[in-house]
Short mmCIF file of C-alpha atoms in Angstrom, two decimals:
data_model
loop_
_atom_site.label_atom_id
_atom_site.label_comp_id
_atom_site.label_asym_id
_atom_site.label_seq_id
_atom_site.Cartn_x
_atom_site.Cartn_y
_atom_site.Cartn_z
CA MET A 1 9.30 8.01 -41.83
CA SER A 2 9.55 11.55 -40.55
CA ASN A 3 12.58 13.73 -40.98
CA THR A 4 12.44 15.36 -37.58
CA ASP A 5 15.47 14.94 -35.40
CA LEU A 6 15.46 12.48 -32.53
CA LYS A 7 15.43 14.03 -29.09
CA VAL A 8 17.91 11.89 -27.19
CA ARG A 9 18.35 12.29 -23.44
CA VAL A 10 21.71 10.89 -22.35
CA TRP A 11 23.03 10.49 -18.82
CA ARG A 12 26.08 12.66 -18.23
CA GLY A 13 28.08 12.45 -15.04
CA SER A 14 28.62 9.52 -12.74
CA GLN A 15 26.69 8.68 -9.55
CA GLU A 16 25.52 12.29 -9.64
CA GLY A 17 24.73 13.99 -12.91
CA GLU A 18 21.91 14.85 -15.22
CA PHE A 19 20.24 13.93 -18.47
CA VAL A 20 21.38 16.12 -21.36
CA GLU A 21 19.31 16.31 -24.52
CA TYR A 22 20.88 16.01 -27.95
CA LEU A 23 19.24 16.31 -31.36
CA VAL A 24 20.24 13.46 -33.65
CA PRO A 25 19.14 13.15 -37.31
CA ARG A 26 16.85 10.22 -37.98
CA ASN A 27 17.98 7.54 -40.37
CA PRO A 28 16.35 4.35 -41.52
CA ASN A 29 17.85 1.22 -39.88
CA GLN A 30 19.40 3.24 -37.10
CA THR A 31 20.41 1.47 -33.89
CA VAL A 32 20.75 3.09 -30.49
CA LEU A 33 24.51 2.49 -30.73
CA ASP A 34 24.52 4.49 -33.97
CA VAL A 35 22.81 7.30 -32.08
CA VAL A 36 25.33 7.27 -29.23
CA THR A 37 28.22 7.13 -31.70
CA TYR A 38 26.78 10.08 -33.64
CA ILE A 39 26.55 12.15 -30.46
CA GLN A 40 30.12 11.41 -29.44
CA ARG A 41 31.61 11.99 -32.90
CA LYS A 42 29.58 14.96 -34.09
CA LEU A 43 28.03 16.69 -31.11
CA ASP A 44 29.95 16.10 -27.88
CA PRO A 45 33.32 14.33 -27.90
CA THR A 46 33.37 14.22 -24.11
CA LEU A 47 30.68 11.51 -24.02
CA SER A 48 32.04 8.20 -22.66
CA TYR A 49 30.56 4.87 -23.70
CA ARG A 50 31.59 1.30 -24.46
CA PHE A 51 31.20 -0.85 -27.54
CA ALA A 52 33.29 -3.36 -29.45
CA CYS A 53 31.89 -5.70 -32.09
CA ARG A 54 28.73 -3.64 -32.86
CA VAL A 55 27.12 -6.76 -34.31
CA GLY A 56 25.55 -8.40 -31.24
CA MET A 57 28.28 -10.84 -30.25
CA CYS A 58 30.29 -9.29 -27.44
CA GLY A 59 27.75 -7.66 -25.11
CA SER A 60 29.95 -4.59 -24.46
CA CYS A 61 27.37 -2.04 -25.59
CA ALA A 62 24.72 -2.91 -23.00
CA MET A 63 22.98 0.21 -21.64
CA THR A 64 19.62 1.22 -20.21
CA VAL A 65 17.40 2.37 -23.05
CA ASN A 66 14.02 3.88 -22.05
CA GLY A 67 14.46 2.24 -18.67
CA VAL A 68 15.19 -1.25 -19.98
CA ALA A 69 18.63 -2.90 -20.19
CA ARG A 70 19.45 -3.79 -23.79
CA TRP A 71 22.30 -4.26 -26.25
CA THR A 72 22.34 -0.93 -28.04
CA CYS A 73 23.82 -2.37 -31.24
CA ARG A 74 20.87 -4.76 -31.50
CA THR A 75 18.20 -2.23 -30.62
CA HIS A 76 16.72 -0.43 -33.58
CA VAL A 77 15.57 3.08 -32.76
CA SER A 78 12.28 2.41 -34.52
CA GLN A 79 11.69 -0.51 -32.11
CA ILE A 80 11.82 1.59 -28.94
CA LEU A 81 11.16 5.17 -29.96
CA GLN A 82 8.55 7.00 -27.90
CA GLY A 83 7.21 9.71 -30.17
CA ASP A 84 10.46 11.27 -31.23
CA SER A 85 12.42 10.82 -28.01
CA LEU A 86 14.50 8.20 -26.31
CA GLU A 87 16.44 8.01 -23.08
CA ILE A 88 19.86 6.41 -22.71
CA ALA A 89 21.44 5.73 -19.33
CA PRO A 90 24.18 3.44 -18.01
CA LEU A 91 23.34 -0.10 -16.84
CA ASN A 92 21.60 -0.16 -13.46
CA ASN A 93 22.99 -1.81 -10.33
CA LEU A 94 26.59 -1.07 -11.29
CA PRO A 95 28.65 1.94 -10.22
CA VAL A 96 28.96 4.52 -13.00
CA ILE A 97 32.50 5.42 -14.01
CA LYS A 98 31.45 8.13 -16.41
CA ASP A 99 28.36 8.77 -18.50
CA LEU A 100 27.37 5.45 -20.07
CA ALA A 101 30.30 3.35 -18.88
CA THR A 102 29.87 1.31 -15.70
CA ASP A 103 32.35 -0.38 -13.41
CA MET A 104 31.80 -4.08 -13.99
CA ARG A 105 34.24 -5.34 -11.41
CA GLU A 106 31.58 -6.31 -8.86
CA PHE A 107 29.72 -8.20 -11.58
CA PHE A 108 32.75 -10.33 -12.36
CA ASN A 109 33.82 -10.62 -8.74
CA LYS A 110 30.46 -12.16 -7.97
CA TRP A 111 31.06 -14.63 -10.76
CA LYS A 112 34.16 -15.71 -8.90
CA GLY A 113 32.28 -15.53 -5.62
CA ALA A 114 29.80 -18.08 -6.91
CA VAL A 115 32.73 -20.35 -7.90
CA GLY A 116 31.72 -19.71 -11.48
CA PHE A 117 34.96 -21.11 -12.86
CA PHE A 118 36.04 -24.57 -13.84
CA LYS A 119 38.52 -26.78 -12.05
CA GLY A 120 39.20 -30.34 -13.06
CA ASN A 121 41.56 -33.03 -11.79
CA GLN A 122 42.80 -34.43 -15.07
CA THR A 123 45.97 -33.45 -16.91
CA ARG A 124 47.11 -33.68 -20.48
CA HIS A 125 48.53 -37.09 -19.61
CA ASP A 126 45.11 -38.50 -18.85
CA ASP A 127 42.65 -39.73 -21.42
CA PHE A 128 39.88 -37.37 -22.66
CA ALA A 129 37.03 -36.93 -20.26
CA LYS A 130 33.96 -38.62 -21.66
CA VAL A 131 30.87 -36.47 -21.31
CA GLU A 132 27.73 -37.90 -22.82
CA PRO A 133 26.21 -35.01 -24.84
CA HIS A 134 22.64 -36.21 -24.39
CA SER A 135 22.91 -36.76 -20.66
CA VAL A 136 20.57 -34.77 -18.46
CA GLU A 137 23.45 -32.86 -16.87
CA ARG A 138 25.04 -31.90 -20.17
CA GLN A 139 21.76 -30.64 -21.57
CA LEU A 140 21.17 -28.55 -18.48
CA ALA A 141 24.67 -27.12 -18.74
CA ASN A 142 24.31 -26.43 -22.46
CA ALA A 143 21.19 -24.37 -21.83
CA GLY A 144 23.26 -21.82 -19.94
CA ILE A 145 26.79 -21.82 -21.30
CA GLU A 146 26.32 -19.22 -24.04
CA CYS A 147 26.49 -16.39 -21.49
CA ILE A 148 28.99 -13.70 -22.51
CA GLY A 149 28.82 -11.67 -19.33
CA CYS A 150 27.11 -8.59 -20.77
CA GLY A 151 25.45 -7.65 -17.48
CA VAL A 152 21.93 -7.08 -18.82
CA CYS A 153 20.37 -9.64 -16.45
CA TYR A 154 22.29 -8.25 -13.48
CA ALA A 155 21.20 -4.72 -14.37
CA SER A 156 17.57 -5.80 -14.66
CA CYS A 157 17.31 -7.60 -11.33
CA GLU A 158 15.48 -5.89 -8.48
CA VAL A 159 16.92 -8.31 -5.95
CA VAL A 160 20.42 -7.19 -6.94
CA GLU A 161 19.22 -3.65 -6.30
CA SER A 162 17.76 -4.41 -2.88
CA ARG A 163 20.39 -6.90 -1.67
CA PRO A 164 23.80 -5.53 -2.64
CA ASN A 165 25.49 -8.84 -1.78
CA TYR A 166 23.20 -10.94 -3.97
CA LEU A 167 25.37 -12.87 -6.43
CA GLY A 168 22.96 -12.18 -9.25
CA PRO A 169 21.55 -14.13 -12.17
CA ALA A 170 24.67 -14.33 -14.36
CA ALA A 171 26.94 -15.66 -11.61
CA LEU A 172 24.33 -18.16 -10.46
CA ASN A 173 23.62 -19.26 -14.01
CA ARG A 174 27.32 -19.90 -14.51
CA ALA A 175 27.49 -21.77 -11.20
CA TRP A 176 24.59 -23.93 -12.37
CA THR A 177 26.28 -24.83 -15.65
CA LEU A 178 29.38 -25.90 -13.73
CA THR A 179 27.31 -27.81 -11.18
CA ASN A 180 26.22 -29.86 -14.17
CA ASP A 181 29.75 -30.28 -15.46
CA VAL A 182 30.68 -33.81 -14.45
CA ARG A 183 34.40 -33.06 -14.76
CA ASP A 184 34.41 -30.24 -12.19
CA VAL A 185 35.81 -31.04 -8.75
CA GLN A 186 34.69 -28.00 -6.74
CA GLN A 187 31.04 -28.88 -6.34
CA LEU A 188 31.00 -28.67 -2.57
CA GLU A 189 32.66 -25.25 -2.48
CA ARG A 190 30.29 -24.08 -5.21
CA MET A 191 27.25 -25.23 -3.28
CA ARG A 192 28.50 -23.45 -0.17
CA ALA A 193 29.13 -20.33 -2.23
CA VAL A 194 25.61 -20.17 -3.65
CA ALA A 195 23.87 -20.87 -0.36
CA GLY A 196 23.17 -18.09 2.11
CA ASP A 197 21.66 -14.62 2.12
CA ALA A 198 23.59 -13.61 -0.96
CA GLY A 199 22.88 -16.78 -2.84
CA CYS A 200 20.26 -18.53 -4.86
CA HIS A 201 17.54 -18.50 -2.20
CA ALA A 202 17.31 -14.72 -2.39
CA CYS A 203 15.86 -15.01 -5.89
CA HIS A 204 12.15 -14.22 -5.97
CA THR A 205 11.51 -15.52 -9.48
CA GLN A 206 10.65 -12.05 -10.74
CA GLY A 207 11.97 -13.29 -14.06
CA SER A 208 13.45 -10.01 -15.31
CA CYS A 209 16.71 -11.79 -16.08
CA THR A 210 15.03 -14.40 -18.26
CA GLU A 211 12.83 -11.74 -19.84
CA ARG A 212 15.75 -9.48 -20.83
CA CYS A 213 18.62 -11.84 -21.69
CA PRO A 214 19.64 -11.01 -25.27
CA LYS A 215 20.79 -14.60 -25.75
CA ALA A 216 17.55 -16.12 -24.48
CA ILE A 217 19.31 -17.80 -21.59
CA GLU A 218 17.00 -18.51 -18.66
CA PRO A 219 18.84 -17.86 -15.39
CA THR A 220 15.57 -18.41 -13.51
CA ALA A 221 15.76 -22.09 -14.48
CA GLY A 222 19.35 -22.50 -13.28
CA ILE A 223 18.61 -20.67 -10.04
CA ALA A 224 15.60 -22.92 -9.42
CA GLY A 225 17.90 -25.91 -9.93
CA LEU A 226 20.43 -24.51 -7.47
CA LYS A 227 17.71 -23.84 -4.87
CA LYS A 228 16.64 -27.47 -4.92
CA LEU A 229 20.20 -28.75 -4.93
CA VAL A 230 21.32 -26.60 -2.01
CA ALA A 231 18.18 -27.27 0.04
CA ARG A 232 18.52 -31.02 -0.37
CA ALA A 233 22.21 -30.81 0.46
CA ALA A 234 21.45 -28.79 3.58
CA ILE A 235 18.99 -31.39 4.79
CA ARG A 236 20.19 -34.71 3.44
CA GLY A 237 23.77 -34.03 2.37
CA SER A 238 24.89 -34.34 -1.25
CA LYS A 239 27.00 -36.74 -3.24
CA TRP A 240 29.90 -34.36 -2.78
CA GLY A 241 29.71 -34.03 0.99
CA LYS A 242 27.82 -32.23 3.72
CA LEU A 243 27.05 -28.56 3.17
CA MET B 1 24.44 -24.08 11.50
CA SER B 2 25.98 -21.79 8.91
CA ALA B 3 23.97 -18.93 7.40
CA GLY B 4 23.78 -20.80 4.12
CA VAL B 5 22.39 -23.95 5.67
CA LEU B 6 19.85 -21.90 7.65
CA GLN B 7 18.65 -20.06 4.53
CA ALA B 8 18.36 -23.31 2.64
CA LYS B 9 16.35 -24.97 5.42
CA LEU B 10 14.04 -21.96 5.77
CA TRP B 11 13.45 -21.96 2.03
CA TYR B 12 12.68 -25.67 2.06
CA ALA B 13 10.35 -25.37 5.06
CA GLN B 14 8.50 -22.53 3.40
CA ARG B 15 8.05 -24.48 0.17
CA ILE B 16 6.91 -27.67 1.93
CA SER B 17 4.42 -25.69 4.03
CA ALA B 18 3.34 -24.01 0.77
CA MET B 19 2.50 -27.40 -0.69
CA VAL B 20 0.45 -28.26 2.40
CA LEU B 21 -1.24 -24.86 2.26
CA GLY B 22 -1.98 -25.25 -1.43
CA LEU B 23 -4.11 -28.23 -0.58
CA CYS B 24 -5.62 -26.71 2.58
CA VAL B 25 -6.47 -23.38 0.92
CA ALA B 26 -8.10 -25.05 -2.06
CA ILE B 27 -10.25 -27.14 0.27
CA HIS B 28 -10.94 -24.12 2.50
CA LEU B 29 -12.09 -22.00 -0.44
CA ALA B 30 -14.49 -24.74 -1.46
CA ILE B 31 -15.80 -25.01 2.11
CA ILE B 32 -16.22 -21.24 2.34
CA PHE B 33 -18.13 -20.99 -0.92
CA TYR B 34 -20.38 -23.80 0.25
CA ALA B 35 -20.89 -22.36 3.71
CA ILE B 36 -21.60 -18.71 2.91
CA ARG B 37 -24.69 -19.46 0.83
CA GLY B 38 -27.52 -17.52 2.40
CA GLY B 39 -25.27 -15.84 4.95
CA LEU B 40 -23.26 -17.34 7.75
CA SER B 41 -24.16 -17.27 11.42
CA ALA B 42 -22.26 -18.40 14.48
CA GLN B 43 -24.85 -21.14 14.91
CA GLU B 44 -24.18 -22.45 11.41
CA ILE B 45 -20.42 -22.38 11.86
CA LEU B 46 -20.50 -24.17 15.19
CA GLY B 47 -23.16 -26.55 13.90
CA ARG B 48 -20.61 -27.85 11.44
CA THR B 49 -17.42 -27.68 13.49
CA GLN B 50 -18.48 -28.51 17.03
CA GLY B 51 -17.39 -32.03 17.95
CA ASN B 52 -16.13 -32.60 14.43
CA ILE B 53 -12.66 -34.10 14.96
CA LEU B 54 -11.89 -34.23 11.24
CA PHE B 55 -12.46 -30.50 10.86
CA ALA B 56 -10.35 -29.88 13.95
CA ILE B 57 -7.42 -31.89 12.64
CA PHE B 58 -7.71 -30.34 9.18
CA TYR B 59 -7.71 -26.82 10.53
CA GLU B 60 -4.93 -27.44 13.03
CA VAL B 61 -2.76 -28.73 10.18
CA PHE B 62 -3.74 -25.54 8.34
CA VAL B 63 -2.70 -23.41 11.34
CA LEU B 64 0.64 -25.21 11.67
CA ALA B 65 1.36 -24.77 7.96
CA CYS B 66 0.58 -21.03 8.25
CA PHE B 67 2.78 -20.85 11.34
CA VAL B 68 5.75 -22.05 9.26
CA HIS B 69 4.92 -20.33 5.98
CA ALA B 70 3.89 -16.77 6.79
CA PRO B 71 6.69 -15.71 9.18
CA ILE B 72 9.39 -16.82 6.75
CA GLY B 73 7.72 -14.79 4.00
CA ILE B 74 7.40 -11.75 6.26
CA ALA B 75 11.03 -12.05 7.35
CA ASN B 76 12.12 -11.93 3.71
CA ILE B 77 10.00 -8.87 2.97
CA LEU B 78 11.26 -7.04 6.06
CA GLN B 79 14.87 -7.98 5.40
CA GLU B 80 14.69 -6.54 1.90
CA THR B 81 12.63 -3.46 2.65
CA PHE B 82 14.35 -2.44 5.89
CA PRO B 83 17.76 -4.15 5.67
CA ARG B 84 19.55 -2.56 8.60
CA SER B 85 16.64 -2.17 10.97
CA GLY B 86 16.92 -5.56 12.68
CA LEU B 87 13.12 -5.82 12.44
CA ALA B 88 12.97 -9.02 10.41
CA ARG B 89 13.62 -11.58 13.14
CA PRO B 90 11.57 -10.10 16.02
CA LEU B 91 8.55 -9.24 13.90
CA SER B 92 8.43 -12.61 12.21
CA PHE B 93 8.78 -14.35 15.59
CA ILE B 94 5.85 -12.31 16.88
CA LEU B 95 3.78 -13.23 13.84
CA ALA B 96 4.67 -16.90 14.33
CA LEU B 97 3.56 -16.73 17.94
CA LEU B 98 0.31 -14.96 17.10
CA ILE B 99 -0.54 -17.49 14.40
CA LEU B 100 0.25 -20.49 16.57
CA VAL B 101 -1.53 -19.28 19.70
CA LEU B 102 -4.54 -17.55 18.14
CA GLY B 103 -4.91 -20.23 15.49
CA THR B 104 -4.88 -23.14 17.90
CA THR B 105 -7.23 -21.22 20.20
CA ALA B 106 -9.59 -20.73 17.25
CA VAL B 107 -9.49 -24.43 16.38
CA ILE B 108 -10.18 -25.39 20.01
CA GLY B 109 -12.89 -22.74 20.09
CA VAL B 110 -14.84 -24.00 17.11
CA PHE B 111 -14.32 -27.61 18.09
CA THR B 112 -15.64 -27.18 21.60
CA GLY B 113 -18.12 -24.40 20.83
CA GLY B 114 -17.30 -22.86 24.18
CA GLN B 115 -18.11 -26.07 26.06
CA LEU B 116 -14.61 -26.61 27.44
CA MET C 1 22.38 17.63 -10.54
CA SER C 2 20.56 14.51 -9.40
CA ALA C 3 21.30 10.93 -8.47
CA ARG C 4 21.75 8.42 -11.25
CA PRO C 5 18.54 6.70 -12.33
CA LYS C 6 17.44 3.48 -10.69
CA LEU C 7 15.23 0.62 -11.85
CA ASP C 8 11.77 2.04 -12.41
CA TYR C 9 8.38 0.81 -13.62
CA ARG C 10 9.67 0.46 -17.18
CA ALA C 11 12.14 -2.25 -16.16
CA LYS C 12 9.40 -4.08 -14.29
CA SER C 13 6.62 -3.87 -16.86
CA HIS C 14 6.49 -7.52 -17.72
CA LEU C 15 4.08 -10.28 -16.79
CA SER C 16 6.39 -12.30 -14.57
CA TYR C 17 7.24 -9.29 -12.43
CA PHE C 18 3.54 -8.46 -12.15
CA ALA C 19 2.93 -12.01 -10.90
CA TYR C 20 5.68 -11.57 -8.29
CA ALA C 21 4.27 -8.22 -7.16
CA CYS C 22 0.73 -9.62 -6.79
CA HIS C 23 2.08 -12.60 -4.88
CA ARG C 24 4.10 -10.46 -2.48
CA PHE C 25 1.31 -7.94 -1.95
CA SER C 26 -1.35 -10.58 -1.37
CA GLY C 27 0.96 -12.51 0.96
CA LEU C 28 1.70 -9.43 3.03
CA LEU C 29 -1.96 -8.53 3.43
CA LEU C 30 -2.92 -12.11 4.23
CA ALA C 31 -0.18 -12.28 6.87
CA CYS C 32 -1.62 -9.17 8.50
CA PHE C 33 -5.16 -10.50 8.28
CA ILE C 34 -4.67 -14.05 9.51
CA PRO C 35 -4.10 -13.21 13.22
CA LEU C 36 -7.28 -11.10 13.21
CA HIS C 37 -9.15 -13.90 11.50
CA PHE C 38 -8.01 -16.36 14.18
CA LEU C 39 -8.88 -13.87 16.90
CA MET C 40 -12.43 -13.59 15.57
CA LEU C 41 -12.81 -17.35 15.32
CA SER C 42 -11.49 -17.86 18.84
CA GLN C 43 -14.48 -15.86 20.08
CA SER C 44 -16.27 -19.17 19.52
CA LEU C 45 -14.94 -20.04 22.96
CA ARG C 46 -17.70 -17.79 24.25
CA GLY C 47 -20.28 -20.28 22.98
CA ALA C 48 -22.76 -19.77 20.17
CA GLN C 49 -24.35 -16.59 21.55
CA GLY C 50 -21.07 -14.88 22.48
CA PHE C 51 -19.66 -15.87 19.10
CA GLU C 52 -22.74 -14.49 17.32
CA LYS C 53 -22.31 -11.18 19.15
CA SER C 54 -18.71 -10.77 18.00
CA LEU C 55 -19.64 -11.82 14.47
CA ALA C 56 -22.22 -9.03 14.43
CA LEU C 57 -19.26 -6.66 14.05
CA THR C 58 -18.70 -8.04 10.59
CA ASN C 59 -22.02 -6.79 9.37
CA PHE C 60 -20.53 -3.38 8.69
CA TRP C 61 -19.98 -2.97 4.96
CA VAL C 62 -16.26 -2.38 5.38
CA PHE C 63 -15.91 -5.90 6.78
CA LYS C 64 -17.99 -7.34 3.96
CA PHE C 65 -15.76 -5.59 1.46
CA GLY C 66 -12.71 -6.81 3.37
CA GLU C 67 -13.91 -10.42 3.27
CA TRP C 68 -14.48 -10.21 -0.46
CA ALA C 69 -11.05 -8.67 -1.03
CA LEU C 70 -9.44 -11.35 1.13
CA VAL C 71 -11.01 -14.16 -0.86
CA ILE C 72 -9.55 -12.62 -4.01
CA LEU C 73 -6.16 -12.13 -2.35
CA LEU C 74 -6.22 -15.74 -1.20
CA ALA C 75 -7.02 -16.92 -4.71
CA VAL C 76 -4.22 -14.77 -6.16
CA HIS C 77 -1.71 -16.00 -3.60
CA LEU C 78 -2.73 -19.63 -4.07
CA ALA C 79 -2.49 -19.50 -7.86
CA GLY C 80 0.79 -17.58 -7.78
CA GLY C 81 2.14 -19.97 -5.19
CA ILE C 82 1.35 -23.02 -7.29
CA ARG C 83 3.10 -21.33 -10.23
CA LEU C 84 6.22 -20.84 -8.08
CA LEU C 85 6.13 -24.43 -6.90
CA MET C 86 5.88 -25.55 -10.52
CA ILE C 87 8.84 -23.36 -11.49
CA GLU C 88 10.98 -24.41 -8.54
CA PHE C 89 10.10 -28.10 -8.31
CA GLY C 90 8.58 -29.01 -11.62
CA PRO C 91 10.14 -29.53 -15.05
CA TRP C 92 11.33 -26.24 -16.52
CA LYS C 93 8.74 -24.86 -18.91
CA GLY C 94 9.65 -21.19 -18.88
CA LEU C 95 8.10 -18.51 -16.70
CA ARG C 96 4.65 -20.11 -16.94
CA LYS C 97 2.97 -17.10 -18.47
CA GLY C 98 -0.07 -19.12 -19.47
CA TRP C 99 -0.46 -20.01 -15.82
CA ILE C 100 -0.38 -16.31 -14.86
CA GLN C 101 -3.28 -15.66 -17.19
CA ILE C 102 -5.24 -18.58 -15.74
CA SER C 103 -4.47 -17.28 -12.23
CA ILE C 104 -5.98 -13.91 -13.04
CA LEU C 105 -9.10 -15.62 -14.35
CA PHE C 106 -9.19 -17.84 -11.26
CA ALA C 107 -8.99 -14.83 -8.94
CA ILE C 108 -11.78 -13.04 -10.81
CA THR C 109 -13.89 -16.20 -10.70
CA CYS C 110 -13.39 -16.54 -6.95
CA GLY C 111 -14.37 -12.90 -6.47
CA LEU C 112 -17.52 -13.38 -8.49
CA LEU C 113 -18.38 -16.68 -6.82
CA PHE C 114 -18.07 -15.03 -3.44
CA LEU C 115 -20.46 -12.27 -4.44
CA TYR C 116 -22.85 -14.80 -5.88
CA PHE C 117 -22.89 -17.09 -2.88
CA ALA C 118 -22.81 -14.41 -0.22
CA ASN C 119 -25.92 -12.76 -1.54
#
């Protein structure tokens, strides 16, 4: 372990700006979030960034580290250091508010756009819904429900970059989990929402989302499921109605 | 037909034609490796294809599968690389036409060997 | 002052993206080649001798190289295509990275076989 300082290039500005280099002392067991925090507290209090839990549960600290979207609290400097330098930038594909903080509204709006929210038709006066935990649908849904909306997959996707309307892996993954929720009553609207230029068929299976998801969720799988579902509905109709 | 339904149908058509092509290309590669041994002359090609109805049907199916598969792929590439140019539809239509016309002409050509 | 960074090669340096890039590139080149291929074959309408004359064009080394490259591109596109069909229609077994490795071997094999048989 050397005692030279880390040379850390950090994006300052918003849509326009520049990388500014800071010298940060090396420590053992240092995460990238530690580095950013050090810069803001000791070197430059004007640096803007987001974090919350700092223990890998909330997804707020996601940034682009050496070109790759990661959770900074779960990224050890020793894991990604190139020589003695590293580069920290805001998440791609999202407008930059300031420095390392991005505007996540479009990310969450697309979640809504994909009908990525639950709606049932039972009330507290009805009996519990019975969902068989080992059913095919429930297992498919379970594979994707741990998503905490951190934006890493969205920031990693080249299709999001080239098709600004593309709903993106997180929204489509959420839509897929709800498609497999037998209690949900908006399946037809959801299918319509994920069809089209901006929907699941724009995915080219590049797999960056699956590769980068810090929770090992595989949006590529859910999107493949949606592609089949929507295509069959377009041609043969679905159990919920004609597309 | 809504945009969503159109996209879904195009995707499905491209995947079904891909399955057909998967088979056709695998067979074609095998044929090519067999045929190119010791060089390949026009005589040798026509010797195998002329009057051979099975070859003709196989290759026409191949042409039709290409005619569906390639233009949809090209349209996607153009739409993403040049989004506001309006090139995607016309260029992919032209490709479709070229494949269908030239391909069928080629199949007729090797089937008849010029003896129309 | 410059524009904010965009996705660059570092974000795309993983096997699945490489498979996508090869598939797109090979597909594009094949799409450009296929009409020419059909045009050449349709010269067969001129009968064996006319056909032979047009085929003589392909004796230039650049055509020979092109044919070899196209066989490899076809092999790459076929293998990548089957991988996509497995991902989209088959049971989910991840991004099929083992298949990508086999595809690369398959493409190399086809390239070598072509050289072997053509000479």
